[in-house]
Short mmCIF file of C-alpha atoms in Angstrom, two decimals:
data_model
loop_
_atom_site.label_atom_id
_atom_site.label_comp_id
_atom_site.label_asym_id
_atom_site.label_seq_id
_atom_site.Cartn_x
_atom_site.Cartn_y
_atom_site.Cartn_z
CA MET A 1 -13.10 -6.19 10.29
CA ASP A 2 -11.84 -5.22 6.84
CA LEU A 3 -9.14 -6.62 4.55
CA ILE A 4 -7.30 -3.61 3.17
CA SER A 5 -3.57 -4.24 3.23
CA PHE A 6 -1.34 -7.27 3.68
CA ARG A 7 0.67 -5.02 6.01
CA ASP A 8 -2.26 -5.12 8.50
CA LEU A 9 -2.13 -8.93 8.78
CA ASP A 10 -0.13 -10.96 11.26
CA LYS A 11 1.01 -14.51 10.58
CA GLY A 12 -1.75 -15.97 12.78
CA THR A 13 -4.47 -14.25 10.73
CA VAL A 14 -2.91 -15.37 7.44
CA GLU A 15 -2.78 -18.96 8.72
CA LYS A 16 -6.40 -18.70 9.82
CA ILE A 17 -7.34 -17.63 6.26
CA PHE A 18 -5.33 -20.57 4.84
CA GLY A 19 -7.19 -22.94 7.19
CA LEU A 20 -10.55 -21.55 6.09
CA ALA A 21 -9.48 -21.73 2.41
CA GLU A 22 -8.52 -25.41 2.82
CA ASP A 23 -11.95 -26.02 4.31
CA MET A 24 -13.54 -24.20 1.37
CA ASP A 25 -11.50 -26.34 -1.05
CA ARG A 26 -12.87 -29.49 0.64
CA GLN A 27 -16.44 -28.16 0.55
CA LEU A 28 -16.09 -27.24 -3.14
CA GLU A 29 -14.75 -30.71 -3.91
CA ARG A 30 -17.73 -32.31 -2.15
CA LYS A 31 -20.00 -29.82 -3.99
CA LYS A 32 -21.61 -29.05 -0.66
CA VAL A 33 -20.81 -25.57 0.60
CA GLU A 34 -22.10 -24.23 3.93
CA LYS A 35 -24.20 -21.23 3.00
CA LEU A 36 -24.06 -17.71 4.36
CA GLU A 37 -26.70 -15.03 4.08
CA GLY A 38 -26.32 -11.52 2.75
CA ILE A 39 -25.47 -9.35 -0.23
CA MET A 40 -22.05 -8.51 -1.61
CA ALA A 41 -21.59 -5.28 -3.59
CA THR A 42 -18.74 -5.32 -6.10
CA LEU A 43 -17.44 -1.81 -6.82
CA PHE A 44 -14.76 -1.89 -9.49
CA PHE A 45 -13.81 1.62 -10.54
CA GLU A 46 -11.31 0.22 -13.06
CA PRO A 47 -11.19 -2.89 -15.25
CA SER A 48 -10.67 -6.34 -13.79
CA THR A 49 -11.29 -9.86 -15.06
CA ARG A 50 -10.04 -12.35 -12.50
CA THR A 51 -10.41 -10.38 -9.29
CA LYS A 52 -13.96 -9.19 -9.92
CA LEU A 53 -15.24 -12.48 -11.34
CA SER A 54 -13.61 -14.54 -8.63
CA PHE A 55 -15.02 -12.31 -5.87
CA GLN A 56 -18.47 -12.66 -7.45
CA SER A 57 -18.07 -16.41 -7.96
CA ALA A 58 -16.80 -16.87 -4.38
CA ALA A 59 -19.75 -14.91 -2.99
CA GLU A 60 -22.29 -16.85 -5.05
CA ARG A 61 -20.77 -20.18 -4.05
CA LEU A 62 -21.22 -19.10 -0.43
CA GLY A 63 -24.89 -18.38 -1.12
CA LEU A 64 -24.58 -14.59 -1.09
CA GLN A 65 -26.37 -12.43 -3.63
CA VAL A 66 -24.21 -10.05 -5.64
CA VAL A 67 -25.03 -6.50 -6.72
CA ASP A 68 -22.63 -4.91 -9.15
CA PHE A 69 -21.65 -1.27 -9.57
CA LEU A 70 -20.65 -0.07 -13.02
CA ALA A 71 -18.53 3.05 -12.57
CA ASP A 72 -19.10 4.35 -16.11
CA ARG A 73 -22.89 4.17 -15.70
CA SER A 74 -23.11 5.52 -12.15
CA SER A 75 -23.66 8.92 -10.48
CA LEU A 76 -19.87 9.37 -10.50
CA LYS A 77 -20.55 10.68 -14.01
CA LYS A 78 -22.70 13.38 -12.40
CA GLY A 79 -19.85 14.34 -10.08
CA GLU A 80 -20.79 12.33 -6.96
CA SER A 81 -17.86 12.03 -4.55
CA PHE A 82 -16.21 8.71 -3.77
CA VAL A 83 -17.21 8.95 -0.10
CA ASP A 84 -20.88 9.62 -0.95
CA THR A 85 -20.87 6.65 -3.33
CA ILE A 86 -19.52 4.37 -0.60
CA ARG A 87 -21.98 5.71 1.98
CA THR A 88 -24.88 4.99 -0.39
CA VAL A 89 -23.73 1.51 -1.40
CA ASP A 90 -23.12 0.67 2.26
CA GLY A 91 -26.87 0.87 2.79
CA TYR A 92 -27.52 -1.70 0.06
CA CYS A 93 -25.21 -4.55 1.07
CA ASP A 94 -23.53 -6.55 3.86
CA ILE A 95 -20.01 -6.66 2.42
CA ILE A 96 -18.12 -4.65 -0.21
CA ALA A 97 -15.40 -5.89 -2.58
CA MET A 98 -13.75 -3.04 -4.46
CA ARG A 99 -10.96 -1.87 -6.74
CA HIS A 100 -10.03 1.77 -7.34
CA PRO A 101 -7.18 3.48 -9.22
CA ALA A 102 -6.37 5.80 -6.27
CA GLU A 103 -4.05 4.47 -3.57
CA GLY A 104 -5.76 4.24 -0.18
CA ALA A 105 -9.29 4.20 -1.64
CA ALA A 106 -10.17 0.93 0.10
CA ARG A 107 -8.91 2.31 3.44
CA LEU A 108 -11.09 5.41 3.07
CA ALA A 109 -14.04 3.20 2.07
CA ALA A 110 -13.50 1.05 5.17
CA GLU A 111 -13.50 4.17 7.37
CA THR A 112 -16.74 5.31 5.71
CA ALA A 113 -18.76 2.09 5.46
CA GLU A 114 -20.19 -0.02 8.25
CA ALA A 115 -20.06 -3.10 6.01
CA PRO A 116 -16.70 -4.87 5.89
CA VAL A 117 -14.53 -3.90 2.91
CA LEU A 118 -12.32 -6.22 0.85
CA ASN A 119 -9.59 -4.48 -1.15
CA GLY A 120 -9.30 -5.88 -4.67
CA GLY A 121 -6.51 -3.44 -5.57
CA ASP A 122 -5.89 0.26 -4.88
CA GLY A 123 -3.65 1.89 -7.48
CA ALA A 124 -0.04 0.78 -7.15
CA ASN A 125 -0.50 0.09 -3.44
CA GLN A 126 -2.04 -3.19 -2.24
CA HIS A 127 -3.88 -6.26 -3.51
CA PRO A 128 -4.03 -8.41 -0.38
CA THR A 129 -6.24 -11.24 -1.65
CA GLN A 130 -3.81 -11.76 -4.57
CA THR A 131 -0.93 -12.13 -2.10
CA LEU A 132 -3.00 -14.51 0.03
CA LEU A 133 -3.85 -16.70 -2.96
CA ASP A 134 -0.22 -16.63 -4.14
CA LEU A 135 1.05 -17.80 -0.76
CA TYR A 136 -1.79 -20.34 -0.50
CA THR A 137 -0.86 -21.74 -3.93
CA ILE A 138 2.82 -22.10 -2.96
CA ARG A 139 1.90 -23.82 0.31
CA LYS A 140 -0.60 -26.12 -1.41
CA LEU A 141 1.78 -27.16 -4.20
CA LYS A 142 5.00 -27.37 -2.19
CA GLY A 143 3.63 -28.29 1.26
CA LYS A 144 5.47 -25.35 2.87
CA ILE A 145 6.78 -21.85 2.24
CA ALA A 146 9.65 -21.62 4.73
CA GLY A 147 13.06 -22.30 3.18
CA LEU A 148 11.83 -22.34 -0.44
CA ASN A 149 13.83 -20.36 -2.97
CA VAL A 150 11.32 -18.12 -4.76
CA HIS A 151 12.56 -16.28 -7.87
CA LEU A 152 10.69 -13.09 -8.74
CA VAL A 153 11.22 -12.10 -12.36
CA GLY A 154 10.01 -9.10 -14.38
CA ASP A 155 9.01 -5.50 -13.65
CA LEU A 156 9.42 -5.54 -9.87
CA LYS A 157 9.13 -1.76 -9.63
CA HIS A 158 5.57 -1.30 -10.84
CA ALA A 159 3.95 -4.70 -10.21
CA ARG A 160 1.64 -4.15 -7.24
CA THR A 161 1.38 -7.90 -6.58
CA MET A 162 5.14 -8.26 -6.12
CA HIS A 163 5.40 -5.67 -3.36
CA SER A 164 3.12 -7.39 -0.89
CA LEU A 165 4.29 -10.84 -2.05
CA VAL A 166 7.82 -10.00 -0.89
CA TYR A 167 6.37 -9.01 2.48
CA GLY A 168 4.38 -12.28 2.67
CA LEU A 169 7.34 -14.44 1.63
CA GLY A 170 9.38 -12.73 4.34
CA MET A 171 6.65 -13.43 6.90
CA PHE A 172 6.78 -17.16 6.09
CA GLY A 173 10.57 -17.44 5.87
CA ALA A 174 11.12 -18.06 2.14
CA LYS A 175 14.36 -17.11 0.41
CA VAL A 176 13.80 -14.53 -2.33
CA THR A 177 15.88 -14.03 -5.48
CA MET A 178 14.97 -11.05 -7.67
CA VAL A 179 15.73 -10.57 -11.35
CA ALA A 180 14.51 -7.32 -12.91
CA PRO A 181 15.48 -5.24 -15.95
CA LYS A 182 17.71 -2.24 -15.17
CA GLY A 183 15.54 0.59 -13.89
CA LEU A 184 12.63 -1.74 -13.03
CA GLU A 185 14.13 -3.16 -9.83
CA MET A 186 12.04 -3.28 -6.67
CA GLU A 187 12.30 -0.06 -4.68
CA GLU A 188 14.76 -0.22 -1.80
CA HIS A 189 12.28 0.90 0.86
CA ILE A 190 10.01 -2.11 0.16
CA ILE A 191 12.95 -4.51 0.46
CA HIS A 192 14.21 -2.80 3.61
CA GLU A 193 10.81 -2.91 5.28
CA ALA A 194 10.50 -6.67 4.76
CA GLU A 195 14.14 -7.30 5.72
CA LYS A 196 13.80 -5.25 8.89
CA LYS A 197 10.46 -6.72 9.93
CA PHE A 198 11.18 -10.39 9.23
CA ASN A 199 14.97 -10.43 9.44
CA PHE A 200 15.51 -12.12 6.11
CA LYS A 201 17.83 -11.45 3.20
CA MET A 202 17.08 -11.13 -0.46
CA GLU A 203 19.40 -11.59 -3.39
CA SER A 204 19.37 -9.70 -6.70
CA ARG A 205 20.69 -11.17 -9.94
CA ASP A 206 21.27 -9.73 -13.40
CA SER A 207 20.03 -12.70 -15.40
CA ILE A 208 17.59 -15.58 -15.12
CA ASP A 209 19.11 -18.80 -13.81
CA LEU A 210 16.54 -21.25 -12.48
CA LYS A 211 18.89 -24.02 -11.26
CA ASP A 212 18.21 -23.35 -7.57
CA ALA A 213 14.60 -22.11 -7.91
CA ASP A 214 11.70 -23.91 -6.22
CA VAL A 215 9.14 -21.36 -7.38
CA LEU A 216 9.37 -18.95 -10.32
CA TYR A 217 6.97 -16.01 -10.09
CA VAL A 218 6.85 -14.01 -13.32
CA CYS A 219 5.24 -10.66 -14.00
CA ARG A 220 4.98 -8.68 -17.18
CA VAL A 221 7.56 -6.18 -18.42
CA GLN A 222 5.47 -3.40 -19.93
CA GLU A 223 6.80 -1.88 -23.12
CA GLU A 224 5.41 1.56 -22.22
CA ARG A 225 7.87 1.78 -19.30
CA PHE A 226 10.74 2.24 -21.78
CA ALA A 227 11.49 5.44 -23.70
CA ASP A 228 13.71 3.47 -26.12
CA LYS A 229 11.70 0.93 -28.15
CA TYR A 230 14.84 -1.01 -29.14
CA GLU A 231 15.76 -1.36 -25.45
CA ALA A 232 12.18 -2.46 -24.69
CA ALA A 233 12.28 -5.18 -27.36
CA LYS A 234 15.70 -6.38 -26.11
CA VAL A 235 14.56 -6.58 -22.49
CA LYS A 236 11.28 -8.29 -23.37
CA LYS A 237 13.22 -10.97 -25.24
CA GLU A 238 15.67 -11.38 -22.37
CA PHE A 239 12.80 -11.69 -19.85
CA THR A 240 10.73 -14.19 -21.82
CA ILE A 241 10.57 -17.47 -19.91
CA SER A 242 11.25 -19.99 -22.66
CA SER A 243 10.84 -23.75 -22.26
CA GLU A 244 14.66 -24.00 -22.48
CA TYR A 245 15.05 -21.97 -19.30
CA ILE A 246 12.54 -24.21 -17.55
CA ARG A 247 14.22 -27.46 -18.62
CA LYS A 248 17.43 -26.25 -16.92
CA GLY A 249 15.55 -25.86 -13.61
CA LYS A 250 14.34 -28.37 -11.05
CA GLU A 251 11.78 -30.93 -12.24
CA ASP A 252 9.31 -29.89 -9.56
CA LEU A 253 9.68 -26.15 -10.25
CA VAL A 254 6.39 -24.30 -9.87
CA ILE A 255 5.78 -21.40 -12.31
CA MET A 256 3.33 -18.74 -11.21
CA HIS A 257 2.01 -15.53 -12.77
CA PRO A 258 -0.68 -13.11 -11.53
CA LEU A 259 -2.13 -13.01 -15.10
CA PRO A 260 -2.90 -11.65 -17.61
CA LYS A 261 0.27 -12.94 -19.25
CA ILE A 262 1.04 -11.49 -22.66
CA ASP A 263 4.25 -12.75 -24.23
CA GLU A 264 6.58 -13.14 -21.24
CA ILE A 265 5.54 -16.81 -21.06
CA PRO A 266 5.13 -18.33 -24.54
CA PRO A 267 2.09 -20.61 -25.10
CA GLU A 268 4.26 -23.76 -25.39
CA VAL A 269 5.05 -23.42 -21.65
CA ASP A 270 1.35 -23.70 -20.71
CA ALA A 271 1.44 -27.44 -21.40
CA MET A 272 4.53 -28.07 -19.24
CA PRO A 273 3.84 -29.62 -15.81
CA GLN A 274 5.69 -26.76 -14.11
CA ALA A 275 3.15 -24.18 -15.35
CA ARG A 276 0.67 -23.71 -12.49
CA TYR A 277 -0.67 -20.18 -13.11
CA PHE A 278 -4.18 -21.21 -14.11
CA GLU A 279 -4.38 -23.36 -10.98
CA GLN A 280 -3.11 -20.32 -9.07
CA ALA A 281 -5.97 -18.23 -10.54
CA ARG A 282 -8.49 -20.96 -9.53
CA ASN A 283 -7.20 -20.77 -5.95
CA GLY A 284 -8.64 -17.26 -5.91
CA ILE A 285 -12.04 -18.87 -5.29
CA PRO A 286 -11.39 -20.75 -2.00
CA VAL A 287 -9.13 -17.96 -0.72
CA ARG A 288 -11.71 -15.24 -1.45
CA MET A 289 -14.48 -17.44 -0.02
CA ALA A 290 -12.35 -17.72 3.14
CA CYS A 291 -11.85 -13.94 3.32
CA ILE A 292 -15.59 -13.27 2.82
CA LYS A 293 -16.50 -15.80 5.53
CA MET A 294 -13.95 -14.39 7.96
CA LEU A 295 -15.15 -10.81 7.44
CA LEU A 296 -18.86 -11.60 7.59
CA GLU A 297 -18.54 -13.73 10.70
CA GLY A 298 -16.22 -11.20 12.38
CA MET B 1 18.85 46.23 14.54
CA LEU B 2 15.19 45.20 14.12
CA LYS B 3 13.02 45.66 17.18
CA VAL B 4 9.81 43.78 17.78
CA ASP B 5 7.53 44.60 20.70
CA ILE B 6 7.38 42.09 23.56
CA ILE B 7 4.03 40.35 23.91
CA GLU B 8 1.94 40.16 27.08
CA GLN B 9 -0.06 37.00 26.29
CA GLY B 10 0.81 34.63 23.50
CA THR B 11 3.45 32.40 21.97
CA VAL B 12 6.98 32.88 20.73
CA VAL B 13 8.33 30.17 18.44
CA ASP B 14 12.12 30.45 18.43
CA HIS B 15 14.93 28.55 16.67
CA VAL B 16 12.79 28.08 13.58
CA GLN B 17 14.87 26.92 10.65
CA ALA B 18 15.57 29.96 8.42
CA GLY B 19 12.92 30.26 5.71
CA MET B 20 10.36 28.08 7.55
CA GLY B 21 8.66 30.84 9.56
CA LYS B 22 5.80 31.17 7.09
CA LYS B 23 5.19 27.42 7.24
CA VAL B 24 4.99 27.70 11.03
CA LEU B 25 2.22 30.28 10.60
CA ASP B 26 0.44 27.88 8.23
CA ILE B 27 0.65 25.08 10.83
CA LEU B 28 -0.75 27.43 13.48
CA GLY B 29 -3.59 28.28 11.09
CA ILE B 30 -2.75 31.99 11.13
CA ASP B 31 -3.45 34.07 8.05
CA GLU B 32 -4.56 37.59 7.17
CA LYS B 33 -8.11 36.79 8.37
CA SER B 34 -7.05 35.66 11.86
CA GLY B 35 -6.84 39.17 13.35
CA ASN B 36 -4.03 38.38 15.80
CA ARG B 37 -0.99 40.61 16.09
CA VAL B 38 1.81 38.57 14.52
CA ALA B 39 5.52 39.15 13.99
CA LEU B 40 7.58 37.00 11.64
CA VAL B 41 11.27 37.81 11.77
CA MET B 42 13.38 36.03 9.17
CA ASN B 43 17.08 35.30 8.86
CA VAL B 44 18.01 36.44 12.38
CA PRO B 45 21.71 35.70 13.17
CA SER B 46 21.95 32.69 15.50
CA GLY B 47 24.98 31.26 17.29
CA LYS B 48 23.66 27.68 17.10
CA MET B 49 21.95 27.75 13.73
CA GLY B 50 23.75 30.41 11.71
CA LYS B 51 20.40 31.96 10.75
CA LYS B 52 16.93 31.42 12.17
CA ASP B 53 13.35 32.68 11.96
CA ILE B 54 11.28 33.78 14.95
CA VAL B 55 7.48 33.85 15.09
CA LYS B 56 5.53 35.82 17.71
CA VAL B 57 1.77 35.52 17.99
CA GLU B 58 -0.27 37.51 20.44
CA GLY B 59 -3.41 36.09 22.05
CA ILE B 60 -2.80 32.40 21.32
CA LEU B 61 -1.18 29.81 23.61
CA ILE B 62 -0.46 26.97 21.25
CA SER B 63 -1.18 23.34 22.15
CA LYS B 64 1.33 20.46 22.51
CA GLU B 65 -0.12 19.01 19.30
CA LYS B 66 0.61 22.17 17.31
CA THR B 67 4.04 22.49 18.97
CA ASP B 68 4.96 19.01 17.77
CA ALA B 69 3.57 19.70 14.31
CA ILE B 70 6.12 22.55 14.06
CA ALA B 71 8.83 19.88 14.29
CA LEU B 72 7.74 18.74 10.81
CA VAL B 73 9.31 21.85 9.30
CA SER B 74 11.76 22.79 12.01
CA PRO B 75 12.96 20.00 14.29
CA ARG B 76 14.96 22.33 16.59
CA ALA B 77 12.17 24.85 17.22
CA THR B 78 11.34 25.87 20.78
CA VAL B 79 7.97 27.20 21.85
CA ASN B 80 7.64 29.74 24.67
CA LEU B 81 4.23 30.42 26.16
CA ILE B 82 3.95 33.97 27.50
CA LYS B 83 1.57 35.17 30.22
CA ASP B 84 1.69 38.66 31.71
CA GLY B 85 4.84 39.33 29.72
CA LYS B 86 6.73 36.37 31.26
CA VAL B 87 7.69 32.96 29.87
CA VAL B 88 5.54 30.47 31.81
CA GLU B 89 6.36 27.36 29.78
CA LYS B 90 9.10 26.40 27.35
CA LYS B 91 8.54 23.40 25.07
CA GLN B 92 10.80 21.65 22.59
CA ALA B 93 9.04 20.56 19.40
CA GLU B 94 9.19 16.77 18.91
CA LEU B 95 8.04 14.78 15.88
CA PRO B 96 4.62 13.34 16.88
CA GLY B 97 4.12 9.56 16.65
CA GLU B 98 0.87 10.12 14.78
CA LEU B 99 -0.54 12.99 12.75
CA ASN B 100 -4.30 13.34 12.40
CA GLY B 101 -5.57 16.25 10.36
CA ILE B 102 -2.12 17.89 10.27
CA GLY B 103 -0.20 17.70 7.00
CA ARG B 104 -1.27 16.54 3.56
CA CYS B 105 -0.10 13.52 1.60
CA PRO B 106 2.10 14.73 -1.28
CA ASN B 107 1.22 11.69 -3.44
CA PRO B 108 -1.15 12.97 -6.18
CA ASN B 109 -2.57 9.45 -6.60
CA CYS B 110 -3.46 9.11 -2.91
CA ILE B 111 -7.21 9.11 -2.22
CA SER B 112 -6.71 11.56 0.67
CA THR B 113 -5.33 14.08 -1.85
CA GLN B 114 -8.04 13.47 -4.43
CA GLU B 115 -10.95 13.53 -1.94
CA LYS B 116 -9.38 16.26 0.24
CA ALA B 117 -9.67 13.96 3.28
CA PRO B 118 -7.73 14.99 6.41
CA GLY B 119 -4.22 13.52 6.35
CA LYS B 120 -3.34 10.63 8.68
CA PHE B 121 0.26 9.57 9.20
CA ARG B 122 2.29 7.32 11.51
CA LEU B 123 5.96 7.92 12.29
CA GLU B 124 8.23 5.02 11.28
CA GLY B 125 11.87 5.82 12.05
CA GLN B 126 12.48 9.29 10.62
CA LYS B 127 9.66 9.11 8.04
CA TYR B 128 5.87 9.27 8.11
CA ARG B 129 3.74 6.57 6.51
CA CYS B 130 0.43 7.76 5.01
CA ALA B 131 -2.46 5.70 6.42
CA TYR B 132 -4.07 5.67 2.96
CA CYS B 133 -1.50 5.20 0.18
CA GLU B 134 1.00 3.61 2.66
CA ARG B 135 3.94 5.49 1.13
CA THR B 136 6.54 7.05 3.41
CA PHE B 137 7.61 10.71 3.35
CA ARG B 138 10.11 12.98 5.06
CA PRO B 139 8.38 15.21 7.67
CA GLY B 140 8.98 18.40 5.66
CA GLU B 141 7.14 16.96 2.65
CA LEU B 142 3.82 16.92 4.52
CA VAL B 143 3.39 20.68 4.97
#
């Protein structure tokens, strides 16, 4: 079994991962984790802080050894193909966690390797463990996902995490409200796929209004997406989540962000009780431990 | 009036969308090295289609898989298998549910494009989803 795309998962499998992650949370709290045996290879062909470190930390907490591949110091520099690299690494480990800038790289790796493959991001396509930890965080903090009003704010066109999150929120019956700058709206085919598959409706708004939001999920608006620098500055200001916005929302609002955050959430918000993005990042450990366990134990 | 010899053994692909005849030859894997006798007639007047292309290939009876692949570029194409100068089977091209090794992903950032891996697609409605990059494409974009 591999974990390549959130699209491959049914609700039962996602709930199984949540159950395992809860168990991992309890084991971590007791500081007594049931150990597994084996070696994880981390192959990150592009930069990563949280995903790579949390995969490595999760593996080590489970008692696995970790071998790391550094793309800029590997035989890729000598022209070795991606498939040959995967075939070689497959012989050195029991499970592979990877990220690659090309879309579908994890799928091709999974077809090539005998070891299970965990996708830590493939281009603009999928990042399934991020979606799992996002949904796990919402469920842990709010006790449920169904019926919650989740506001997605920022560049919804290019943010990889948002695409599969919409799919996951649909799967669990949340209500989704989207607010994106003009031209950076989520592509229609992604919305249609989720609507058709899970029979749920999404709403789009022109401006941020958090009165009815249970969860606010923010992602960065990247300046380089705009040809007009004045327009970029205007939009960035408009899409900055100030403490004033948050005070107008519900007291138990949960603010999430896939990180790294730059200036879309000012530092003063970090201290507010609604800000839960660092807790969200920490949830990457039990969720990735759960995924590793599930894949290694078949 | 153009005249093309009848063939004794082989395949006639009729009702090919005008201008797509060469793509049909590509799908059939026929090029200058193949050695088969081939006729490609373009822009033939057609009552149903206005204009159409016709492809005749001697010596090859094309498979159901290849017939359906022709639907990618010409959904109304019909394939006639000829033996001893007579039509022994007439098939309508239909979009296949899955494509394995037929068609290429047009996304330049797809790993199947970069690694030259055989394309894999699944039909969803009227579009094909690439098994690798998971994007969807119109059938004609894959060939």
